[in-house]
Coordinates of C-alpha atoms and ligand atoms in Angstrom, one line a residue:
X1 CA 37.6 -61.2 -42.5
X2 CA 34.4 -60.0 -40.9
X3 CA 32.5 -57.1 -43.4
X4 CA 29.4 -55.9 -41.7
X5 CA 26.5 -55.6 -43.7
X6 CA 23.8 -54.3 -41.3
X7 CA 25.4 -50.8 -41.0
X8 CA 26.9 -48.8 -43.7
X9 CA 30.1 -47.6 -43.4
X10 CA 32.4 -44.5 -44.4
X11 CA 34.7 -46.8 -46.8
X12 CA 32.0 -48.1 -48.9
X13 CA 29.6 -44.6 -49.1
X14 CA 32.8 -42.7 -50.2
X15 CA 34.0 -45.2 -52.6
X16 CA 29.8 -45.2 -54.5
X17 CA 30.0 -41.3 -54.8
X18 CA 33.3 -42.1 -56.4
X19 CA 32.0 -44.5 -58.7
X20 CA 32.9 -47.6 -57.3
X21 CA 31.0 -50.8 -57.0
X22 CA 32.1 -52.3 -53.8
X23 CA 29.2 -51.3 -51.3
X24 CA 26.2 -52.9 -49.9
X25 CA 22.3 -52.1 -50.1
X26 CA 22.9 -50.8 -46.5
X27 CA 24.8 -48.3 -48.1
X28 CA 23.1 -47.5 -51.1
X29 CA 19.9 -47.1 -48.6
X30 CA 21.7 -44.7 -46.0
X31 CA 23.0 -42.4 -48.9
X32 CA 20.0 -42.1 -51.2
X33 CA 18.0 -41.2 -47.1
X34 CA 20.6 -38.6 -46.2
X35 CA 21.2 -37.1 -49.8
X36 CA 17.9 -34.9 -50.4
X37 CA 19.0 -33.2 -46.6
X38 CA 22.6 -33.6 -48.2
X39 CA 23.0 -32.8 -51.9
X40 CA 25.6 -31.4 -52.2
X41 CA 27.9 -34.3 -50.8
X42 CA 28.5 -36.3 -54.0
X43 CA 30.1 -33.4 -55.5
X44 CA 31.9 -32.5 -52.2
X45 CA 33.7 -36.3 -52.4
X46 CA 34.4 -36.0 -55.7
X47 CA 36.6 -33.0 -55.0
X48 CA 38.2 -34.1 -52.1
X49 CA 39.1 -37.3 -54.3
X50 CA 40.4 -34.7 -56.7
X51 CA 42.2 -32.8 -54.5
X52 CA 43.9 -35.9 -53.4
X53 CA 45.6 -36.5 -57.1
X54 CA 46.7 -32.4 -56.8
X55 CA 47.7 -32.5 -53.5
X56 CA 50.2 -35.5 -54.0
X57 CA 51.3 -34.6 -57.2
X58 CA 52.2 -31.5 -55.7
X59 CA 54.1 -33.3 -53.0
X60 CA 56.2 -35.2 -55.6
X61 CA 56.8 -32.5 -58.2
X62 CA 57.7 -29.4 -56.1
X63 CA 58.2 -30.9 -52.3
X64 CA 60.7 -33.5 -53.5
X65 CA 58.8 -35.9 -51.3
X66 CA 59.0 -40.0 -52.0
X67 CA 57.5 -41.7 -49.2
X68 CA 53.4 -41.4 -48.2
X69 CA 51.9 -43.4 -45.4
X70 CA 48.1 -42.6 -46.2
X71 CA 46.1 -42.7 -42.9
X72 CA 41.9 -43.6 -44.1
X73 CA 43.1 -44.3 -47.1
X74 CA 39.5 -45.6 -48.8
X75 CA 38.7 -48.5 -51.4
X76 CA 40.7 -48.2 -54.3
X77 CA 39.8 -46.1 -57.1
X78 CA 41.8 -45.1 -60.1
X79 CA 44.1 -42.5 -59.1
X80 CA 45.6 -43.9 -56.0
X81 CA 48.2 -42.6 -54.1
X82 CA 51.1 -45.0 -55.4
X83 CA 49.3 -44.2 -59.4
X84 CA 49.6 -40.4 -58.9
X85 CA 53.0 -40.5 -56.9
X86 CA 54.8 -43.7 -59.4
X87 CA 53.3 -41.8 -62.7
X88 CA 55.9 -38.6 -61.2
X89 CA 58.2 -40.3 -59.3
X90 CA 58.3 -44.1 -60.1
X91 CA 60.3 -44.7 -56.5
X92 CA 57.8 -43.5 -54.4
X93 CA 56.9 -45.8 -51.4
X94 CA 53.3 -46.5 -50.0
X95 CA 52.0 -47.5 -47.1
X96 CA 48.1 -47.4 -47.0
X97 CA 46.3 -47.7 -44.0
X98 CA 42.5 -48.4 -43.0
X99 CA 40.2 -49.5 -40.4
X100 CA 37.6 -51.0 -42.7
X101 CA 38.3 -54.5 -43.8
X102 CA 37.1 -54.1 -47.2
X103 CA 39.9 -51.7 -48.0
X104 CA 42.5 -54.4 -47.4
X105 CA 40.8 -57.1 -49.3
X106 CA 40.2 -54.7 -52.5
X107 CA 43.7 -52.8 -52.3
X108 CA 45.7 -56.2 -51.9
X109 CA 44.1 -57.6 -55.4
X110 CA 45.4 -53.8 -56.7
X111 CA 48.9 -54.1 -54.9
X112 CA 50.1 -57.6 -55.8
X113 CA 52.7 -57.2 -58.2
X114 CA 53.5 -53.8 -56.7
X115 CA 56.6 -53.9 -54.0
X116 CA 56.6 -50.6 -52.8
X117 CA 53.3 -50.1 -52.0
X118 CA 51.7 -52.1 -49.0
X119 CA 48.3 -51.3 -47.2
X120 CA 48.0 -52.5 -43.9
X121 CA 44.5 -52.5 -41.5
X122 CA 45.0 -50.9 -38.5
X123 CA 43.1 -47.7 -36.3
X124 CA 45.0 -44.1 -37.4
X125 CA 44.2 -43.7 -33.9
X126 CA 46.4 -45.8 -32.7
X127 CA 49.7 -44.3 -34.6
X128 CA 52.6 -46.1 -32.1
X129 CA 51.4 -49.6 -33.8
X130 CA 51.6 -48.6 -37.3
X131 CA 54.6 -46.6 -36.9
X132 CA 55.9 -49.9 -35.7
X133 CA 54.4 -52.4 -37.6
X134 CA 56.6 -53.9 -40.1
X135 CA 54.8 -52.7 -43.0
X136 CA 55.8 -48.8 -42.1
X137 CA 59.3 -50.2 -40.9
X138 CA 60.3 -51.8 -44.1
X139 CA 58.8 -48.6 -46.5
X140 CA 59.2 -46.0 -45.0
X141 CA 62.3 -44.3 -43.8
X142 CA 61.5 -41.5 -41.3
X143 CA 64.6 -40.0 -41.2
X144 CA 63.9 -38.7 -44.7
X145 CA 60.8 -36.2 -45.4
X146 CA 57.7 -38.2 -45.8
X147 CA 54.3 -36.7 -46.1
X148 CA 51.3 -38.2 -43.9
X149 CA 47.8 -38.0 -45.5
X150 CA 44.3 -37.8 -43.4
X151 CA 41.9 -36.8 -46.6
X152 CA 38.3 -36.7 -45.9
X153 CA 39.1 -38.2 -42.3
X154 CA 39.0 -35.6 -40.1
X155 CA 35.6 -35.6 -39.2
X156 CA 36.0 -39.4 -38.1
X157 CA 37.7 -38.4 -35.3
X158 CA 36.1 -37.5 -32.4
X159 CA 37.1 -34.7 -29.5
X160 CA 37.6 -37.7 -26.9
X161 CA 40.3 -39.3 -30.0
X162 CA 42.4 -36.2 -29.1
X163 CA 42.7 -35.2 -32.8
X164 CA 45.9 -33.0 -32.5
X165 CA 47.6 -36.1 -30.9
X166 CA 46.6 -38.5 -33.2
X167 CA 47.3 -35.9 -36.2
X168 CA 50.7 -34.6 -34.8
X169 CA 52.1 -38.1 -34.2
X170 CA 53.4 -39.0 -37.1
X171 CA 54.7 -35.8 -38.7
X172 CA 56.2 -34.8 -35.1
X173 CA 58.6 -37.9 -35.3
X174 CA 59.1 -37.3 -38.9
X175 CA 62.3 -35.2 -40.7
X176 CA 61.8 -31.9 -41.2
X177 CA 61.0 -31.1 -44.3
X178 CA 58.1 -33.8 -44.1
X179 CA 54.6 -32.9 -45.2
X180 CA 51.1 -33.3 -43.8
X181 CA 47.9 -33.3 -46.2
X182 CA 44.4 -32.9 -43.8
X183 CA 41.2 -32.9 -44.9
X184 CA 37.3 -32.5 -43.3
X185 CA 33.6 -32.2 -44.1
X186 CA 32.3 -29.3 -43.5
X187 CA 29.5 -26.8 -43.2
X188 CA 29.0 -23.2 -43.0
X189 CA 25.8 -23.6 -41.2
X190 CA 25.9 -24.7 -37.4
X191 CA 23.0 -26.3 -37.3
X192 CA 23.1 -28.5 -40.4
X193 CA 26.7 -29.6 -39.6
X194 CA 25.2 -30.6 -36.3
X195 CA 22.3 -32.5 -38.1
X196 CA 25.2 -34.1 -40.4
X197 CA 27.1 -35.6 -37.2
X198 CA 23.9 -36.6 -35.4
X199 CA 23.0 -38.5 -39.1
X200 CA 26.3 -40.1 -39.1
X201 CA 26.8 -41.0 -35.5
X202 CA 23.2 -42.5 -34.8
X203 CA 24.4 -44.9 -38.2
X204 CA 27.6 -45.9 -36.6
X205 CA 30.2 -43.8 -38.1
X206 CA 31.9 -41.8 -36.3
X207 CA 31.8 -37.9 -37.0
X208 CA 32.6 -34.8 -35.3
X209 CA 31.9 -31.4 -36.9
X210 CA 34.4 -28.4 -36.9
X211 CA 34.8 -24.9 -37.2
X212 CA 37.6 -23.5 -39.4
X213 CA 39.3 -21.9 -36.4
X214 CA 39.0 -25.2 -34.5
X215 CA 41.1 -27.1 -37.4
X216 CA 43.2 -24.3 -37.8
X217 CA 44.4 -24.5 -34.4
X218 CA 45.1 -28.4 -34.9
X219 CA 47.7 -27.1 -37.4
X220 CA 49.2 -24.6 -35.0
X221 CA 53.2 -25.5 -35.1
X222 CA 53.2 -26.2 -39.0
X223 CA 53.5 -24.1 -41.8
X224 CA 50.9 -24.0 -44.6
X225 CA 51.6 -24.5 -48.5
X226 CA 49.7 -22.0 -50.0
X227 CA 46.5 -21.0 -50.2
X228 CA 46.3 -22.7 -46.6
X229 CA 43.2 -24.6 -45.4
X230 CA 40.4 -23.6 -48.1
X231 CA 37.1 -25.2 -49.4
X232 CA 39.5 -28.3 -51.3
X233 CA 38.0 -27.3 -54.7
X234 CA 40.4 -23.7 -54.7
X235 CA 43.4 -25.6 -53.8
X236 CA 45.2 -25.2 -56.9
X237 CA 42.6 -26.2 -59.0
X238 CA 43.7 -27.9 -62.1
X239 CA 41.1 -28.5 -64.9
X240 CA 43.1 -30.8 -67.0
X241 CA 43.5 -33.0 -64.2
X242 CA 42.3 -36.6 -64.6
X243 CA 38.1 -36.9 -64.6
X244 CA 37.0 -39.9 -62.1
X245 CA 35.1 -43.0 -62.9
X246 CA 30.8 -41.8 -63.4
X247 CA 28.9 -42.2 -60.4
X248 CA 25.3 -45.0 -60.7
X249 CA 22.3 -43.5 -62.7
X250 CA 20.6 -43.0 -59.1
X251 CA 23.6 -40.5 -58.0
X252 CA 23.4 -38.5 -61.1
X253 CA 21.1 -35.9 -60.0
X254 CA 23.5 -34.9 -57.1
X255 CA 25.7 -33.9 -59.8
X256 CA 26.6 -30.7 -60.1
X257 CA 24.2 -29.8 -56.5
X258 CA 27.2 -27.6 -55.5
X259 CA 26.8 -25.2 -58.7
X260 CA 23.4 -24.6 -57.2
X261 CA 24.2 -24.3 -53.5
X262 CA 27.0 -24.8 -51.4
X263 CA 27.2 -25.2 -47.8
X264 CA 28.6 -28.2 -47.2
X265 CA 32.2 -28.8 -48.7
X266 CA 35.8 -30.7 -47.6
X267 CA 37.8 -28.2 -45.6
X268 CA 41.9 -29.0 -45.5
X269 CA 45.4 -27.9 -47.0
X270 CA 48.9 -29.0 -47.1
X271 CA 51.5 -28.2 -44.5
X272 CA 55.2 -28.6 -44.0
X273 CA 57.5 -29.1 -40.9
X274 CA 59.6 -26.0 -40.5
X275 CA 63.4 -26.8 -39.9
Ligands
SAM1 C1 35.8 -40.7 -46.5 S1 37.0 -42.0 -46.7 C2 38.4 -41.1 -47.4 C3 39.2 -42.0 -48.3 C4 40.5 -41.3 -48.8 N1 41.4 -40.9 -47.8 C5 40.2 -40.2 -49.8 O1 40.3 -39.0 -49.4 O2 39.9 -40.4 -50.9 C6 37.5 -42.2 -45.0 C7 38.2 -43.4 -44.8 O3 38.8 -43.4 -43.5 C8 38.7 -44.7 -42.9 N2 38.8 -44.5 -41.4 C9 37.9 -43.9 -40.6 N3 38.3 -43.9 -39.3 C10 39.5 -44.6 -39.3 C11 40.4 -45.0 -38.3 N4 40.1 -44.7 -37.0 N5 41.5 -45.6 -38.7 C12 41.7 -45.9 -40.0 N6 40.9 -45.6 -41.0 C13 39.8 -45.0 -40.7 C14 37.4 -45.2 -43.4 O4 37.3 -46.6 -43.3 C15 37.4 -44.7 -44.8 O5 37.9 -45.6 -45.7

């Protein structure tokens, strides 16, 4: 398995903010440069990460659903999709899915003894090959509702990816009933959103900024769970929910940037295919 350590990537930033441990000094160096232009992002990942527990607990509890093919899923944390969906629903299936190589070798460790949850690496872009690979095939049944996942991936895919494709693919194929969980940086200010792509593109990850009406019309065709696409932190908020891991001493005074000011946050909501 080939883990580059000369550039940092969007697995192992996301997974420090989180409290994790499996990053390089590439990416400890990249944060700590962007994160005085960019306070407010620690926060911001922490409540997409918490969102992600809502959102699929939701799913279980009041959608019914027991299948979940998470597309960018991330390095393991605690609070993973199969955690949140088994602690509600211990039948629930899993198939995780990333790009970054990391992800498989920490999630396997995770997975071992678990045989309804797989994780596969393979490009969300590319949504024929892991609808057919025989991870998804043995898993998932799509002939039953099933909800698809993109959290805190939008932005990694570009215009030229043709994101409605990619993000209709799966759900479009699916039974009704099925469910679709989106979620994407973003900020209020033109400019600085701009600044944030050129950052993250001129380091090698991938990142396109959007408006709200441009990811609204991505969803065009679905119906959204209420409150619809909103700042992540007022969907349903839920402050007995599970706290995450701390973040490093050097991340601490990020904490709590978004009580101060906040113009950069994850954009997203749930959705269901109509009958
Ligand atoms: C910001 S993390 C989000 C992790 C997780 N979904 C969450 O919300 O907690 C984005 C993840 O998407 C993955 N990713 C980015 N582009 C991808 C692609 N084209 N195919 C598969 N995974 C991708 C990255 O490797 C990273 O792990």
């Amino acid at each position: 398995m080939d883990i580059p350590t000369d550039v940092p990537t969007s697995a192992r930033l996301y997974g420090w903010y989180l409290g994790g441990k499996d990053n390089y000094e590439i990416d400890r160096k990249f944060a700590m440069m962007n994160l005085p232009d960019f306070p407010e992002t620690v926060d911001v990942t922490r409540q997409n990460r918490l969102f992600l527990y809502r959102a699929v607990r939701h799913l279980v509890q009041k959608a019914g659903i027991r299948q979940f093919l998470d597309m960018g899923c991330g390095l393991p944390t605690n609070e993973n999709v199969h955690q949140v969906a088994q602690r509600f629903a211990p039948e629930s299936r899993v198939v995780y899915v990333d790009i970054d190589p990391i992800v498989l070798a920490h999630a396997r460790a995770l997975l071992s003894d678990d045989e309804s949850t797989t994780i596969i690496t393979a490009d969300l872009r590319d949504p024929e090959a892991i609808l057919a690979s025989e991870e998804v095939t043995r898993l998932l049944d799509l002939s039953q509702p099933l909800a698809v996942l993109y959290l805190s991936v939008g932005h990694h895919l570009r215009d030229e990816d043709d994101p409605r494709r990619v993000l209709h693919s799966v759900i479009d194929r699916a039974a009704p009933g099925s469910h679709l969980a989106f979620t994407q940086a973003m900020a209020d200010d033109v400019e600085r959103g701009a600044a944030l792509q050129a950052r993250m593109n001129a380091a090698g990850v991938p990142w396109q900024t959007r408006s709200r009406t441009e990811i609204a019309e991505l969803f065009e065709g679905l119906e959204p769970v209420e409150p619809g696409l909103v700042d992540v932190d007022d969907w349903r908020p839920d402050p007995d929910q599970p706290p995450l891991p701390q973040v490093d001493p050097e991340l601490m005074p990020y904490i709590g940037a978004t009580e101060k000011h906040k113009g950069l946050y994850e954009y997203g909501g749930v959705f269901r295919k109509p009958a």
